[in-house]
PDB file of C-alpha atoms in Angstrom:
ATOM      1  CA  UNK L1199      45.805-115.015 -51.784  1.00  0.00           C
ATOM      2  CA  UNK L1200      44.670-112.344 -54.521  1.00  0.00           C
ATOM      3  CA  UNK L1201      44.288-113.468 -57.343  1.00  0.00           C
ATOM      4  CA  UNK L1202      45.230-112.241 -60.945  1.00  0.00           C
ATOM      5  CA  UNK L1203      42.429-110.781 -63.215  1.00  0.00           C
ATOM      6  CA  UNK L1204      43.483-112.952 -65.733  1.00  0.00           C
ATOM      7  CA  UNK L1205      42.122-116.057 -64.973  1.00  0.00           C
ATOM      8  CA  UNK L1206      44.287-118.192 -67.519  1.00  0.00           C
ATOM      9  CA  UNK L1207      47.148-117.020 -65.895  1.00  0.00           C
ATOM     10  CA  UNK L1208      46.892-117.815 -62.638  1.00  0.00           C
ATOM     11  CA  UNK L1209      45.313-121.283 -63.282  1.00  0.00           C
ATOM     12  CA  UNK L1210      49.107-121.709 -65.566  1.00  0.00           C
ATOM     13  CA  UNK L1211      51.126-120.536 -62.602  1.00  0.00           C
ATOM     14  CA  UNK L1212      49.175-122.634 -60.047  1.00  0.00           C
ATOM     15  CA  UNK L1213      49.553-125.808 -62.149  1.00  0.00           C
ATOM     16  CA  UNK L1214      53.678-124.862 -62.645  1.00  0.00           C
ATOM     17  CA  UNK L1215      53.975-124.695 -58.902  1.00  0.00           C
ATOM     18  CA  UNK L1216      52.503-128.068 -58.704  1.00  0.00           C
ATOM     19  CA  UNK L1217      54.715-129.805 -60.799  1.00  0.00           C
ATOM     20  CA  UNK L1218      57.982-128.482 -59.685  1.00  0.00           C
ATOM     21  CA  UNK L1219      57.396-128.281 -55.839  1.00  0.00           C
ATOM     22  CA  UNK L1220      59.119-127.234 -53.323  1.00  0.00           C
ATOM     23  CA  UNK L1221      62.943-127.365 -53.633  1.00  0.00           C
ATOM     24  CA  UNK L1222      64.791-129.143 -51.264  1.00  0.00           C
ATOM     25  CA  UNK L1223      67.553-126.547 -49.160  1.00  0.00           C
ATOM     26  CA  UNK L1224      70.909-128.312 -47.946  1.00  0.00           C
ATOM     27  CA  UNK L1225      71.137-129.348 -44.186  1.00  0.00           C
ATOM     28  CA  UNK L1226      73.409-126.593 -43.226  1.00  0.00           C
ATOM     29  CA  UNK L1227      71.671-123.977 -44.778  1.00  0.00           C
ATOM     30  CA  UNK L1228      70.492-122.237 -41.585  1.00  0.00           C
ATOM     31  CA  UNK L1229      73.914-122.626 -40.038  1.00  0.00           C
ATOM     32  CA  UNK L1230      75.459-120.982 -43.227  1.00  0.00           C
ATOM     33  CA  UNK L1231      73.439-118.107 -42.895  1.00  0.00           C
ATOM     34  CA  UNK L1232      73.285-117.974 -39.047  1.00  0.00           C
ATOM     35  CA  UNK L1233      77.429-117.667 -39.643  1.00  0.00           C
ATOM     36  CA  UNK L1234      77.193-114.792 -42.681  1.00  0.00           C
ATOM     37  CA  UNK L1235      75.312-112.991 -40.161  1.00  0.00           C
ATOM     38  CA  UNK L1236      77.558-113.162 -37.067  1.00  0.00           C
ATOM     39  CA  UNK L1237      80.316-111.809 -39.483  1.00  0.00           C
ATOM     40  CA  UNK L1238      78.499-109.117 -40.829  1.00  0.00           C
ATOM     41  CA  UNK L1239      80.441-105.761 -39.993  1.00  0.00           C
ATOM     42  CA  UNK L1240      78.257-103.674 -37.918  1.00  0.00           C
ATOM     43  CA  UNK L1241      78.429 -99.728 -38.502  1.00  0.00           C
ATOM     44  CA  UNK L1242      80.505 -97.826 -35.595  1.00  0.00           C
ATOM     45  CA  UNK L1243      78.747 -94.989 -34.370  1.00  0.00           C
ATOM     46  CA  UNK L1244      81.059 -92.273 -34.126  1.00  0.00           C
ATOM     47  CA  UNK L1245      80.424 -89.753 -30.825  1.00  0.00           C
ATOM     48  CA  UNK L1246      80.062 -86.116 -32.435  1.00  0.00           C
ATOM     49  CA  UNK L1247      79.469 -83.369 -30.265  1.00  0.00           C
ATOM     50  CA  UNK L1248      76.205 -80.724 -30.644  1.00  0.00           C
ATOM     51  CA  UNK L1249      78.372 -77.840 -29.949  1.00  0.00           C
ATOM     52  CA  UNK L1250      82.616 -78.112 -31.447  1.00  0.00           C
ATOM     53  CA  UNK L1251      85.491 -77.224 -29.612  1.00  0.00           C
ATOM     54  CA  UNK L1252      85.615 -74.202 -31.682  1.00  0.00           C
ATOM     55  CA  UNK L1253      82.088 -73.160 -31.107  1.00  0.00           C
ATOM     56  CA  UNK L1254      82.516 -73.851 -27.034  1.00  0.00           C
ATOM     57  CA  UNK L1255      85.778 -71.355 -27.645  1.00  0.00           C
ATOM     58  CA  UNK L1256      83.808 -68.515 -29.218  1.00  0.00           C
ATOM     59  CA  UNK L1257      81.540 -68.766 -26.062  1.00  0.00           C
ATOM     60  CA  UNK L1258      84.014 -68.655 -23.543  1.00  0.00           C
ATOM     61  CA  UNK L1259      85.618 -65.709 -25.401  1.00  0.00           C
ATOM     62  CA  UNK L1260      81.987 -64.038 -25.877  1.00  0.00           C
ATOM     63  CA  UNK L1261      81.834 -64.636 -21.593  1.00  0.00           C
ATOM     64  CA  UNK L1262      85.703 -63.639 -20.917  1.00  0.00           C
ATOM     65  CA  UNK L1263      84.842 -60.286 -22.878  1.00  0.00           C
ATOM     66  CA  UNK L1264      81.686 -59.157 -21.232  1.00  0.00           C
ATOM     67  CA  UNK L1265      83.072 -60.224 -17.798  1.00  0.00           C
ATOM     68  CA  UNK L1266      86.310 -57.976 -18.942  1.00  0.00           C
ATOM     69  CA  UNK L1267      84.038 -55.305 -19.571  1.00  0.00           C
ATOM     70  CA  UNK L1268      82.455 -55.285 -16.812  1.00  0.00           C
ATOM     71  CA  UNK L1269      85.647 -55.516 -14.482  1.00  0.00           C
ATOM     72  CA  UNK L1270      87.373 -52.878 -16.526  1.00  0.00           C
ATOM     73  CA  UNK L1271      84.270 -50.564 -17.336  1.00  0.00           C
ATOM     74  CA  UNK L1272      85.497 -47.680 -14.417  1.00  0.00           C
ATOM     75  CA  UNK L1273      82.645 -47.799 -12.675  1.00  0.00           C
ATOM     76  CA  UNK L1274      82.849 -48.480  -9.013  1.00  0.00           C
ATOM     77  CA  UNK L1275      79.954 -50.846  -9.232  1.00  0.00           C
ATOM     78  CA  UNK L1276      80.827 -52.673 -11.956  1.00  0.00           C
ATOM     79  CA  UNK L1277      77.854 -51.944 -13.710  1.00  0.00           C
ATOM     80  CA  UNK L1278      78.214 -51.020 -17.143  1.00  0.00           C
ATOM     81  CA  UNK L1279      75.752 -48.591 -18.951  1.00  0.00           C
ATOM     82  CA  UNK L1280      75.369 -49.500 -22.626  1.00  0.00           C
ATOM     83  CA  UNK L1281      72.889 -46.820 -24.413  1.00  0.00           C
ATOM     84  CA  UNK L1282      71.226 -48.423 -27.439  1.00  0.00           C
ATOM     85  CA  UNK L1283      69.810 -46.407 -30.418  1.00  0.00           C
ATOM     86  CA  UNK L1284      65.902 -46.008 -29.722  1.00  0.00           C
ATOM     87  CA  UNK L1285      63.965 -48.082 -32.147  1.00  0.00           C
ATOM     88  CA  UNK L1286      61.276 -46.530 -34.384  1.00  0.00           C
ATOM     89  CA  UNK L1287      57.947 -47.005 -32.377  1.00  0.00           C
ATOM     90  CA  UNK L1288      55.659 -49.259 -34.972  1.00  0.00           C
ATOM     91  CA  UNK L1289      52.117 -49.019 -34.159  1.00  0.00           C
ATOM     92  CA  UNK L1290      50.618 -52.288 -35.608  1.00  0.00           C
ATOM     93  CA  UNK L1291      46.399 -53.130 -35.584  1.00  0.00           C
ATOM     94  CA  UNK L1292      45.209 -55.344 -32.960  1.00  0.00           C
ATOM     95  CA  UNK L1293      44.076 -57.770 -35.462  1.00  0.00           C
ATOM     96  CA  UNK L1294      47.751 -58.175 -36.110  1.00  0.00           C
ATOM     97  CA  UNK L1295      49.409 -58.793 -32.603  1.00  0.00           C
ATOM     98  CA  UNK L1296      46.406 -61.362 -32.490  1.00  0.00           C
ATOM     99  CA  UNK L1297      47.330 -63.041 -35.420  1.00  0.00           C
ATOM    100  CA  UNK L1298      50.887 -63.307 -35.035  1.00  0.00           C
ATOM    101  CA  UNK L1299      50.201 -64.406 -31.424  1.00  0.00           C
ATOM    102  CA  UNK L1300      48.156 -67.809 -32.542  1.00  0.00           C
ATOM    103  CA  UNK L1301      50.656 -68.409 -34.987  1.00  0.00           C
ATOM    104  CA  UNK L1302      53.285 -68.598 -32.145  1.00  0.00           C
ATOM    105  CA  UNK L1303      50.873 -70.575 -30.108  1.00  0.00           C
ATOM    106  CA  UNK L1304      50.490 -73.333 -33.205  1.00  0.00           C
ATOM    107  CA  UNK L1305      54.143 -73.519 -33.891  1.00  0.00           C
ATOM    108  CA  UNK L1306      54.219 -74.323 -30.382  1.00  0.00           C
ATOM    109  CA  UNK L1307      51.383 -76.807 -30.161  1.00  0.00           C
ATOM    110  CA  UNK L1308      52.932 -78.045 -33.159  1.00  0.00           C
ATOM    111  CA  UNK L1309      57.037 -78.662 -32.162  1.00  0.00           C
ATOM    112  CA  UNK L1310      55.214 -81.528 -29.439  1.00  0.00           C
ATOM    113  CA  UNK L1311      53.063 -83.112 -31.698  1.00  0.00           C
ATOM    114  CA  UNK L1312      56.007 -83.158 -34.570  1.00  0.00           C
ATOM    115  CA  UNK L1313      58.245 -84.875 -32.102  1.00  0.00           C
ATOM    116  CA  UNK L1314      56.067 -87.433 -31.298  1.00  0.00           C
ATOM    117  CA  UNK L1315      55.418 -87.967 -34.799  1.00  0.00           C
ATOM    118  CA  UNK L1316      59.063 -88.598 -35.883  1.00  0.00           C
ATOM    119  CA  UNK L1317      59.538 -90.803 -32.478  1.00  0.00           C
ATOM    120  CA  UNK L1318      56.706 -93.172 -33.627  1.00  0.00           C
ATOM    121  CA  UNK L1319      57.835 -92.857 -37.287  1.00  0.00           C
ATOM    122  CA  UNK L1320      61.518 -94.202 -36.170  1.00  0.00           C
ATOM    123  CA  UNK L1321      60.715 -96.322 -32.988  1.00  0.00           C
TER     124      UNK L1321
END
């Protein structure tokens, strides 16, 4: 047991434990409690999906449209030629694709280690 730096203090709570003791608990106490516990209301864990109805919706619609496209495009075969605006070429220093290429490579070292973290932390 630690004790207290005061040593007045602890020698006054040691000798009021002495002289009052240990209380005496009923006979049924452990059945009382045993009993509070059984009727304790447990929480009900509700199923929610990760994607909503409305969110499984937009990607059948997103699907449904490009398959439309394609079926409806006019070509005979049924591939469908999208043209995109060319992008501005951006010359960057090698130092730079080097850099942003470890820090990719540490945010994926680190997702793993994270998750193992958090599954210690709550298990």
């Amino acid at each position: 047991m630690m004790g207290y730096k005061d040593v007045n203090k602890e020698k006054l709570i040691r000798e009021a434990l002495r002289e009052k003791g240990r209380e005496k608990l009923p006979a049924d106490f452990t059945m009382r409690i045993m009993e509070q516990l059984v009727h304790e209301k447990k929480p009900v864990v509700t199923y929610k999906p990760l994607i909503s109805r409305t969110g499984w919706m937009v990607v059948a619609a997103a699907v449904m449209a490009v398959l439309g496209l394609a079926f409806f495009s006019g070509s005979d075969t049924g591939v469908v030629n999208f043209t995109l605006p060319e992008l501005p070429k951006i010359k960057l220093p090698r130092f730079t694709g080097y850099s942003i290429g470890l820090i990719f490579l540490l945010i994926l070292v680190q997702i793993p280690l994270l998750k193992i973290y958090h599954s210690k932390k709550l298990g």
